[in-house]
PDB file of N, CA and C in Angstrom:
ATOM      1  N   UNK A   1      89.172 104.720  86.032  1.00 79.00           N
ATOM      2  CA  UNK A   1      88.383 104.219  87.112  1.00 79.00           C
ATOM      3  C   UNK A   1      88.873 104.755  88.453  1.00 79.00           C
ATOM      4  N   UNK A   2      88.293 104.418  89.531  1.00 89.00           N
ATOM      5  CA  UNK A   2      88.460 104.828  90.790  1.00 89.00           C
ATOM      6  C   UNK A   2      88.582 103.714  91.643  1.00 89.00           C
ATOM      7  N   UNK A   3      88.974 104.034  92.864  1.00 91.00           N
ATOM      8  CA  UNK A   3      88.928 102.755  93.823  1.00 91.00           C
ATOM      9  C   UNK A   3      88.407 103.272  94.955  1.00 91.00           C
ATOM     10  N   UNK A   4      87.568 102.377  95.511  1.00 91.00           N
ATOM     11  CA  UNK A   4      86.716 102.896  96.977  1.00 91.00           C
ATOM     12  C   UNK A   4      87.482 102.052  98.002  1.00 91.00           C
ATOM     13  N   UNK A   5      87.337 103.189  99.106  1.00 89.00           N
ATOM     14  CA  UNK A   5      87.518 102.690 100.512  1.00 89.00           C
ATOM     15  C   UNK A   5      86.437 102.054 100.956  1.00 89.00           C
ATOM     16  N   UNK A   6      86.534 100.946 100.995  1.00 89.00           N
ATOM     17  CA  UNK A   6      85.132  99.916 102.122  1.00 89.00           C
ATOM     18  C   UNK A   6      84.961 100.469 103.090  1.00 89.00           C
ATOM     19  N   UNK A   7      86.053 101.249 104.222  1.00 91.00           N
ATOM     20  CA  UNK A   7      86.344 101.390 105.266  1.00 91.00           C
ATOM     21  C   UNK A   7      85.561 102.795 105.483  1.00 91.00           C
ATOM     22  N   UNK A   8      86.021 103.733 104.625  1.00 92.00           N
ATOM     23  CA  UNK A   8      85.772 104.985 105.041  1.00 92.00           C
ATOM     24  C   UNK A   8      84.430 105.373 103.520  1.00 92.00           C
ATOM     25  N   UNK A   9      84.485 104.920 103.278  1.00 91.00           N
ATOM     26  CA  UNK A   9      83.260 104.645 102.055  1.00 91.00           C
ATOM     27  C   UNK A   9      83.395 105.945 100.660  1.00 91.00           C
ATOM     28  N   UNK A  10      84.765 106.099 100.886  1.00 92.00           N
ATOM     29  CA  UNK A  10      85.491 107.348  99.616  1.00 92.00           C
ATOM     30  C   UNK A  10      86.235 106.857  98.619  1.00 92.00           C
ATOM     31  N   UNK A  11      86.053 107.314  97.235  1.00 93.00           N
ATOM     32  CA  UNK A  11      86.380 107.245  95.836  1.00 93.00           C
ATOM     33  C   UNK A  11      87.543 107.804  95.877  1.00 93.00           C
ATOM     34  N   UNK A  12      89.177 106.878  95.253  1.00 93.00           N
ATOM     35  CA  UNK A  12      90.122 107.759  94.799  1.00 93.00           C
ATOM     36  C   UNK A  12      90.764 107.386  93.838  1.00 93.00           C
ATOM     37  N   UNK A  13      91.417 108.142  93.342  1.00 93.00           N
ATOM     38  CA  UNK A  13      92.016 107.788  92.051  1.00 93.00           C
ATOM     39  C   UNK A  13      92.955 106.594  91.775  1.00 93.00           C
ATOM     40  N   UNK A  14      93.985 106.366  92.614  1.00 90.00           N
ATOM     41  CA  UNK A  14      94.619 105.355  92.771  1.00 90.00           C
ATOM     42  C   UNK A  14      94.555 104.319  93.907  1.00 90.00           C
ATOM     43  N   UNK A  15      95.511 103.082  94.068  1.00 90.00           N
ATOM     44  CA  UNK A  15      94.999 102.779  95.507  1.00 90.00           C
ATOM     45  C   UNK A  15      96.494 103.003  96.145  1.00 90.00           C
ATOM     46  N   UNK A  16      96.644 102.880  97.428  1.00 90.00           N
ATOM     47  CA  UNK A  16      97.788 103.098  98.182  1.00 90.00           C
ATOM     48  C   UNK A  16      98.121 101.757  98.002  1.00 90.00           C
ATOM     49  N   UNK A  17      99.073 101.652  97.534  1.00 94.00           N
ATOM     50  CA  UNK A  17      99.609 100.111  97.589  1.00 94.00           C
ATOM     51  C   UNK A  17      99.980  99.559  99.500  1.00 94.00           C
ATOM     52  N   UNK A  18     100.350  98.745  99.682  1.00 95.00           N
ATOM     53  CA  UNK A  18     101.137  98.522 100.571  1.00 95.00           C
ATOM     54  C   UNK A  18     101.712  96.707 101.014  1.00 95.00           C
ATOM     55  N   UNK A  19     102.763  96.909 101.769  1.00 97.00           N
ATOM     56  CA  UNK A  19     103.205  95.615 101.542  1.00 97.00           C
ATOM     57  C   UNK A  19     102.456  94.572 102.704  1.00 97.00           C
ATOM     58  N   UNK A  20     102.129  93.089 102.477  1.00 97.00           N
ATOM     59  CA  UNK A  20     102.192  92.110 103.179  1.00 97.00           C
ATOM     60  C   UNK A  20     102.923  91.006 102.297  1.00 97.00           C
ATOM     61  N   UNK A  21     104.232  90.523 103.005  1.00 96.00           N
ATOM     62  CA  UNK A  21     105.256  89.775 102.394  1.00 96.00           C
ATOM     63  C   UNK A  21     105.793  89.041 103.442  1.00 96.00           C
ATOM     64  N   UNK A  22     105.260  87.714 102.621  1.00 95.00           N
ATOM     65  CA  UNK A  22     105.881  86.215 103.396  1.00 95.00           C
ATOM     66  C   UNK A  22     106.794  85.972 102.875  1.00 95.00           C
ATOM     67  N   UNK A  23     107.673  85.729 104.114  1.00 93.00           N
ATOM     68  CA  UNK A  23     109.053  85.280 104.109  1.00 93.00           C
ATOM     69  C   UNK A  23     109.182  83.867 104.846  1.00 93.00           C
ATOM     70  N   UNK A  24     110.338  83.137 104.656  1.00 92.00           N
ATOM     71  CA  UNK A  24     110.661  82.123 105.336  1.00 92.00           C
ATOM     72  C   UNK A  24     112.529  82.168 105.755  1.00 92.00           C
ATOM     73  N   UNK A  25     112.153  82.303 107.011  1.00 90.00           N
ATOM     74  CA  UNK A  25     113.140  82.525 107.784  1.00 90.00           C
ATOM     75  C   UNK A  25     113.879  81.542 108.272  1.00 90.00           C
ATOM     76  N   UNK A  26     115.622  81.352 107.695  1.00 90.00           N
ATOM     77  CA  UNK A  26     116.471  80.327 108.301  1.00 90.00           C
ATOM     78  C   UNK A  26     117.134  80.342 108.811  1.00 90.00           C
ATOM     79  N   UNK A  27     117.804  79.175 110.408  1.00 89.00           N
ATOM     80  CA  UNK A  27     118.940  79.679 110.783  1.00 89.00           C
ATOM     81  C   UNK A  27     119.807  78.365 111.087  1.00 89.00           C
ATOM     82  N   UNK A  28     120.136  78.131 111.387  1.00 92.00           N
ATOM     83  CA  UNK A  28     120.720  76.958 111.682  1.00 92.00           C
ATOM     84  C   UNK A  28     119.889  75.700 112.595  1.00 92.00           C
ATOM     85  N   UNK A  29     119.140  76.581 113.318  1.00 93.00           N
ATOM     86  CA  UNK A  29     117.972  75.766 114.343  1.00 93.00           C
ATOM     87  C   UNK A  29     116.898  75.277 113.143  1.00 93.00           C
ATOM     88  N   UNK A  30     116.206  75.954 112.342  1.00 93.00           N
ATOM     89  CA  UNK A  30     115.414  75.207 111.405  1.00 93.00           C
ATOM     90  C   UNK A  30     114.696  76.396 110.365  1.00 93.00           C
ATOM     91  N   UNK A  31     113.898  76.576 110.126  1.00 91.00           N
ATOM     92  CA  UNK A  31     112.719  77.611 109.587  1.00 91.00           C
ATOM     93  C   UNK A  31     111.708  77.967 109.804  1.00 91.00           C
ATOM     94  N   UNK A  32     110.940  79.331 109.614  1.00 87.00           N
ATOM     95  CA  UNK A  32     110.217  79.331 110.079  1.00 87.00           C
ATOM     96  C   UNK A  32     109.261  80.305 109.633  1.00 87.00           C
ATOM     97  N   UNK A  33     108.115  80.454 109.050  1.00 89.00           N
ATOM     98  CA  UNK A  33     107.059  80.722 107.895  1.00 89.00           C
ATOM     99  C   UNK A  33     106.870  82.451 108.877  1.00 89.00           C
ATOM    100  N   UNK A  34     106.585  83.741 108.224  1.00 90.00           N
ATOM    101  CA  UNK A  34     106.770  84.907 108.752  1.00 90.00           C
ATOM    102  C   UNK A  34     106.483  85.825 107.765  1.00 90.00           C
ATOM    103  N   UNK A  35     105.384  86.628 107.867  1.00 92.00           N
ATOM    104  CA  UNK A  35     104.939  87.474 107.625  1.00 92.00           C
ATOM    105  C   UNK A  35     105.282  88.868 107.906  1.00 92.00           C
ATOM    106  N   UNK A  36     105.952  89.575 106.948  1.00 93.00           N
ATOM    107  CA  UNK A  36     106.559  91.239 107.187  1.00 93.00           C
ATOM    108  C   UNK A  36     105.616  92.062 106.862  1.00 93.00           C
ATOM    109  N   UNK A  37     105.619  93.012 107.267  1.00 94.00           N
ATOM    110  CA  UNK A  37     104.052  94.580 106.766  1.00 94.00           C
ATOM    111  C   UNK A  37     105.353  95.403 106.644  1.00 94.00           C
ATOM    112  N   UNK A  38     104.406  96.464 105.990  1.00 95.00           N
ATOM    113  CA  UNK A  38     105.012  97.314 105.283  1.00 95.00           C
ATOM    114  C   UNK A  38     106.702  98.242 105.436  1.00 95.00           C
ATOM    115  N   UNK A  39     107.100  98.847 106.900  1.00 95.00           N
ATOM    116  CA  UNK A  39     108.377  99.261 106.932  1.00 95.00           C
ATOM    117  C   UNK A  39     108.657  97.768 106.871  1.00 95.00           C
ATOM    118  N   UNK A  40     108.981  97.000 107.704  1.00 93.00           N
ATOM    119  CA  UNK A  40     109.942  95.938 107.978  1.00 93.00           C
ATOM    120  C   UNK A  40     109.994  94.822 106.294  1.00 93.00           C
ATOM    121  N   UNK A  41     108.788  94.880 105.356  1.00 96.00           N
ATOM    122  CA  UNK A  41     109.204  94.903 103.855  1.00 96.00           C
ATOM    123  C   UNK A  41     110.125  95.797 103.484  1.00 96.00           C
ATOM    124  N   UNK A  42     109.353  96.787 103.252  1.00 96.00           N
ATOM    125  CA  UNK A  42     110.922  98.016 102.514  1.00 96.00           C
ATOM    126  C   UNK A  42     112.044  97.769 103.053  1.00 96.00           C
ATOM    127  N   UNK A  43     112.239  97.267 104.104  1.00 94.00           N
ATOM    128  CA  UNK A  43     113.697  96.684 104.279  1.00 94.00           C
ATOM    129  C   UNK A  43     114.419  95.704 103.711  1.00 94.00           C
ATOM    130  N   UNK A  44     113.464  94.894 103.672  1.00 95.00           N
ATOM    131  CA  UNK A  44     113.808  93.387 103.135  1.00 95.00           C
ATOM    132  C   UNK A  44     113.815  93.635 101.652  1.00 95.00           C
ATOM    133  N   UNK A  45     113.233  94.335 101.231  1.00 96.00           N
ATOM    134  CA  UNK A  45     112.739  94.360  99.558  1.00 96.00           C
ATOM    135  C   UNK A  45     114.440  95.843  99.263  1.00 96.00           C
ATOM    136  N   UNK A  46     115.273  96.104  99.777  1.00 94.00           N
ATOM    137  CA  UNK A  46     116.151  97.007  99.473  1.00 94.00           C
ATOM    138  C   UNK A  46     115.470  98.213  99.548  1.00 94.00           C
ATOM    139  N   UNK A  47     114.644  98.163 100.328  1.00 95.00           N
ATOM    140  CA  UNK A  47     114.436 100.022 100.176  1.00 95.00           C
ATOM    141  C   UNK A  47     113.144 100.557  98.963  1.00 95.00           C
ATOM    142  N   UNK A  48     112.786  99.395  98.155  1.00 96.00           N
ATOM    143  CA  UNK A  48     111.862  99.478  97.019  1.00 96.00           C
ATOM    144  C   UNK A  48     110.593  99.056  97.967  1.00 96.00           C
ATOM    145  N   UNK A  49     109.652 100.914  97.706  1.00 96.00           N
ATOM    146  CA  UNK A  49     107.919 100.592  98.014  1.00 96.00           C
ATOM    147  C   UNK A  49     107.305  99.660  97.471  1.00 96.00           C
ATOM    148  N   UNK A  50     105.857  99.229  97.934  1.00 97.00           N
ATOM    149  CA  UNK A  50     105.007  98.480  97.107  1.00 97.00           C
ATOM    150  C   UNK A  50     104.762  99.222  96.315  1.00 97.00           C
ATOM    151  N   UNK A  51     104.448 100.686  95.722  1.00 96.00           N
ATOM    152  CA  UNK A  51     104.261 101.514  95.221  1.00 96.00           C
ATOM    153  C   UNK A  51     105.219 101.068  93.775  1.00 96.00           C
ATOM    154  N   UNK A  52     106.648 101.353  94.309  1.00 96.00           N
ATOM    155  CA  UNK A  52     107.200 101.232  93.568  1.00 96.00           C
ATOM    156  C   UNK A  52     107.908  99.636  92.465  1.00 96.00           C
ATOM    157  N   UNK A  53     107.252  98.449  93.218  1.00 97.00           N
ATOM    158  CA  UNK A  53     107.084  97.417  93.162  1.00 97.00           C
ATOM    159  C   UNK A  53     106.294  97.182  91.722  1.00 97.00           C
ATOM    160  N   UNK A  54     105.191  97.704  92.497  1.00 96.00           N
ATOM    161  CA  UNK A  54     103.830  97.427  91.103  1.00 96.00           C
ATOM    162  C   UNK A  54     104.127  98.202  89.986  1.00 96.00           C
ATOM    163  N   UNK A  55     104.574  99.114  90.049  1.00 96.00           N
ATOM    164  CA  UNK A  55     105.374 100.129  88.721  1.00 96.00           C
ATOM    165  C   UNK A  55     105.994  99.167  88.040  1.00 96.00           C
ATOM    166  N   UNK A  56     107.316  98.336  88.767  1.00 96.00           N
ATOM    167  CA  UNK A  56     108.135  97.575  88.231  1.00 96.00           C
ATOM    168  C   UNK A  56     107.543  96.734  88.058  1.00 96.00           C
ATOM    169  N   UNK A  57     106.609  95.817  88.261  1.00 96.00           N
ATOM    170  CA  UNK A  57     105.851  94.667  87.923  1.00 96.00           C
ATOM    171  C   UNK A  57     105.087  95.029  86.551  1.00 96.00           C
ATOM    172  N   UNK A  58     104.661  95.772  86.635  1.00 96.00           N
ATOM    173  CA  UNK A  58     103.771  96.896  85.281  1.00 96.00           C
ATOM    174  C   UNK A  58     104.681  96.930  83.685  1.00 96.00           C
ATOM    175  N   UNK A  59     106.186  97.663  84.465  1.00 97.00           N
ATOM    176  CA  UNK A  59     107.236  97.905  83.237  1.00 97.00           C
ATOM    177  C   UNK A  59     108.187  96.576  82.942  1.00 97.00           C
ATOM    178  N   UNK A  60     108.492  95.910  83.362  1.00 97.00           N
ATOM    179  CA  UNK A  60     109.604  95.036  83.523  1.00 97.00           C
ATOM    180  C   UNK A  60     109.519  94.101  84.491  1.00 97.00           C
ATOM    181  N   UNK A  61     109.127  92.959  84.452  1.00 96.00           N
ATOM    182  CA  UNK A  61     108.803  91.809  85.042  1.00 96.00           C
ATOM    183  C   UNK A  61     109.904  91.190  85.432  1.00 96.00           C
ATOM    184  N   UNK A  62     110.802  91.251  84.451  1.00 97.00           N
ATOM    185  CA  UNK A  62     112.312  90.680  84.954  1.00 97.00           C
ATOM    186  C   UNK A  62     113.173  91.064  85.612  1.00 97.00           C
ATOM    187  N   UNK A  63     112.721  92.548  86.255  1.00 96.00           N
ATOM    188  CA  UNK A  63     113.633  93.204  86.716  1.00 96.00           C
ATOM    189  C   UNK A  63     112.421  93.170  88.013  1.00 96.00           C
ATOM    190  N   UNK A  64     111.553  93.092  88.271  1.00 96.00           N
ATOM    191  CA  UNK A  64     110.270  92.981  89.531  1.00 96.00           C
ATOM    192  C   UNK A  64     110.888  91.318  90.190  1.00 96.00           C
ATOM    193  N   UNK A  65     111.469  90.028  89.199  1.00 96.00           N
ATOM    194  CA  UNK A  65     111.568  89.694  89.860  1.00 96.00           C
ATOM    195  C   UNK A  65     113.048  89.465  90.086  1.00 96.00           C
ATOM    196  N   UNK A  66     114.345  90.605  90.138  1.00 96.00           N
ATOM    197  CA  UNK A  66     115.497  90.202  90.223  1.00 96.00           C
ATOM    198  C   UNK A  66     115.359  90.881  91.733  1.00 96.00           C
ATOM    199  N   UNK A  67     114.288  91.776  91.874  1.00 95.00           N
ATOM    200  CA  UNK A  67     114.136  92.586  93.247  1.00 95.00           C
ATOM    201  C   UNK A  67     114.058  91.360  94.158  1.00 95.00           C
ATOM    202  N   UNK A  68     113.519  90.242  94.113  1.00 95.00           N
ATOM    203  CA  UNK A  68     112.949  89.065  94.753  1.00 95.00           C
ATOM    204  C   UNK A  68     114.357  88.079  95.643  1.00 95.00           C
ATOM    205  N   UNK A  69     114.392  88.194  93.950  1.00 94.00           N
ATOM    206  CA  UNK A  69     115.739  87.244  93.812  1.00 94.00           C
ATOM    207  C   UNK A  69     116.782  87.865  94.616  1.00 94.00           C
ATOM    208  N   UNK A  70     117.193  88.871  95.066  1.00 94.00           N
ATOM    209  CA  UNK A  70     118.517  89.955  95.546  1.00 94.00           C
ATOM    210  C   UNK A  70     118.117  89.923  96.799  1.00 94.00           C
ATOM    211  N   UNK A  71     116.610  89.376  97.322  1.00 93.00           N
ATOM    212  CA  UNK A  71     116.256  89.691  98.789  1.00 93.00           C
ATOM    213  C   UNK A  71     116.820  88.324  99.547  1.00 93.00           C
ATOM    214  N   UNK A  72     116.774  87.396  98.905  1.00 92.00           N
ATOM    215  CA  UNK A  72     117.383  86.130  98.992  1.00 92.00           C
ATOM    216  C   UNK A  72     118.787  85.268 100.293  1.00 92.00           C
ATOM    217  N   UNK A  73     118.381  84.991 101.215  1.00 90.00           N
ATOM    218  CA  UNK A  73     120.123  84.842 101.337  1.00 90.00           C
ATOM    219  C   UNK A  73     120.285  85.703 102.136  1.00 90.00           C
ATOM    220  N   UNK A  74     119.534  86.599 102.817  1.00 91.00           N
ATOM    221  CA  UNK A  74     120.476  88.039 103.179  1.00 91.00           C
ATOM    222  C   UNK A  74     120.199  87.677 104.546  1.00 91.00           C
ATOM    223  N   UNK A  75     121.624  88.088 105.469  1.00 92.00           N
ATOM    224  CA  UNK A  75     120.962  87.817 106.748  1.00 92.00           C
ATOM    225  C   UNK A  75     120.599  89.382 107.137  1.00 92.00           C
ATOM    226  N   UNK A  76     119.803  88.729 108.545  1.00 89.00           N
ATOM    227  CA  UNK A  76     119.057  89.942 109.239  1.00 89.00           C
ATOM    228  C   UNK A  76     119.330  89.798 110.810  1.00 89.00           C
ATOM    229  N   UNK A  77     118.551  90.755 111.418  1.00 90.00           N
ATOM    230  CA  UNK A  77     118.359  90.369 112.984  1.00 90.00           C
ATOM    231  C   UNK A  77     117.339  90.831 112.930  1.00 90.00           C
ATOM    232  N   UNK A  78     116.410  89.960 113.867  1.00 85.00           N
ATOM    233  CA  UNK A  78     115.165  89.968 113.386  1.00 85.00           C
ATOM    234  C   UNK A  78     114.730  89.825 114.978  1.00 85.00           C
ATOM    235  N   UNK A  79     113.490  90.747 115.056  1.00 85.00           N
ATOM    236  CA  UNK A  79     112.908  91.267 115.910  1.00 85.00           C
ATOM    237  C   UNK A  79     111.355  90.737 116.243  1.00 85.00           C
ATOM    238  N   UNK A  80     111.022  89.520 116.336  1.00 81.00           N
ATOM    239  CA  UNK A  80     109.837  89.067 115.931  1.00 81.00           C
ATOM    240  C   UNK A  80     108.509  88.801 117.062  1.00 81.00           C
ATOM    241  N   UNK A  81     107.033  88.933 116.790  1.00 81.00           N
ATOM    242  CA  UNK A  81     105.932  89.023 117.253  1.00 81.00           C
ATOM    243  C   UNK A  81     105.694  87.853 117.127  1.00 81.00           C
ATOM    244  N   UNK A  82     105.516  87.158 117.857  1.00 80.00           N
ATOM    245  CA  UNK A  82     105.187  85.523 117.882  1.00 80.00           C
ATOM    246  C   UNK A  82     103.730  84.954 117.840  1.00 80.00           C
ATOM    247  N   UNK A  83     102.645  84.311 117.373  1.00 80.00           N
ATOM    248  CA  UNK A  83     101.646  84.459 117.269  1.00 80.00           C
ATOM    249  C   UNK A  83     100.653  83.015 116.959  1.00 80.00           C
ATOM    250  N   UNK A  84     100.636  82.440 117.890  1.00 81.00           N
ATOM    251  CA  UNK A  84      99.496  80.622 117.504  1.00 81.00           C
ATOM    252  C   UNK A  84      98.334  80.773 117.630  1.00 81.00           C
ATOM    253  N   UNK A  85      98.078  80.009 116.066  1.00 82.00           N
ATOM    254  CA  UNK A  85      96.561  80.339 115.608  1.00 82.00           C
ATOM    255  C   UNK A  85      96.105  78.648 115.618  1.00 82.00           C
ATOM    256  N   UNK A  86      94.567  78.743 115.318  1.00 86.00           N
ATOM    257  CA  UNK A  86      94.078  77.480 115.335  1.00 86.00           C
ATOM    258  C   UNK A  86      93.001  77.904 113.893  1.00 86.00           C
ATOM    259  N   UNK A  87      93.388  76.837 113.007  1.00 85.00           N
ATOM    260  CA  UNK A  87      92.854  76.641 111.589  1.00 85.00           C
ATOM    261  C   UNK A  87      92.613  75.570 111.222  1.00 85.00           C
ATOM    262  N   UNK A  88      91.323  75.197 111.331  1.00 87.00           N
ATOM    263  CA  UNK A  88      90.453  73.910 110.482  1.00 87.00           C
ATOM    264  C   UNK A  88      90.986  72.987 111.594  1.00 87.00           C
ATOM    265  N   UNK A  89      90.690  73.222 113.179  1.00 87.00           N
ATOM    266  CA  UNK A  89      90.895  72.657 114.460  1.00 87.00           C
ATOM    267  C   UNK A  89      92.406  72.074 114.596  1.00 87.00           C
ATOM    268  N   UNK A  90      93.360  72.725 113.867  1.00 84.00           N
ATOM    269  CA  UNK A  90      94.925  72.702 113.654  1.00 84.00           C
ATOM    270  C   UNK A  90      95.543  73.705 114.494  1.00 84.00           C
ATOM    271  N   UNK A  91      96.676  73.467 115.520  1.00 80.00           N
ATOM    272  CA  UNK A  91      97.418  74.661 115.787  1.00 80.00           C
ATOM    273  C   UNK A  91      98.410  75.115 115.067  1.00 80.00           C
ATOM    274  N   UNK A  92      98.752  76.251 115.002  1.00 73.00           N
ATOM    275  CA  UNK A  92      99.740  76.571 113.738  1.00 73.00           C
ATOM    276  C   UNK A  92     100.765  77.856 114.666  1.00 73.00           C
TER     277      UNK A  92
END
């Protein structure tokens, strides 16, 4: 099979994977719900693409989720886009 671009309205063989990965971020002040795209994933995920993700999800499930598990715990410094939305007349 093929996969189409909605966007650009073209047939290709595979799809480009790519990452959107929620995280929840802790520090001593409290937590806080955060959404990573694609470089700032490959960081968090050790350096493993979505590409290479879905491979491992495909071959070995237990090892797709020790990738998960190893991201765990790790500290960072974190560089963040701050962003309040309003959902179902809720601020968030």
């Amino acid at each position: 099979g093929t996969w189409k671009c909605e966007k650009c309205q073209q047939n290709y063989p595979a799809p480009n994977y790519r990452y959107i990965l929620a995280c929840t971020c802790i520090d001593h002040t409290g937590s806080l719900v955060c959404t990573a795209f694609q470089e700032s994933a490959i960081t968090i995920m050790n350096g493993m693409s979505a590409q290479s993700m879905k491979e491992l999800y495909d071959e070995d499930p237990a090892a797709y989720e020790r990738c998960f598990t190893e991201a765990f715990y790790v500290p960072y410094v974190i560089k963040a886009k701050v962003q309040s939305e309003v959902y179902n007349d809720e601020q968030r």
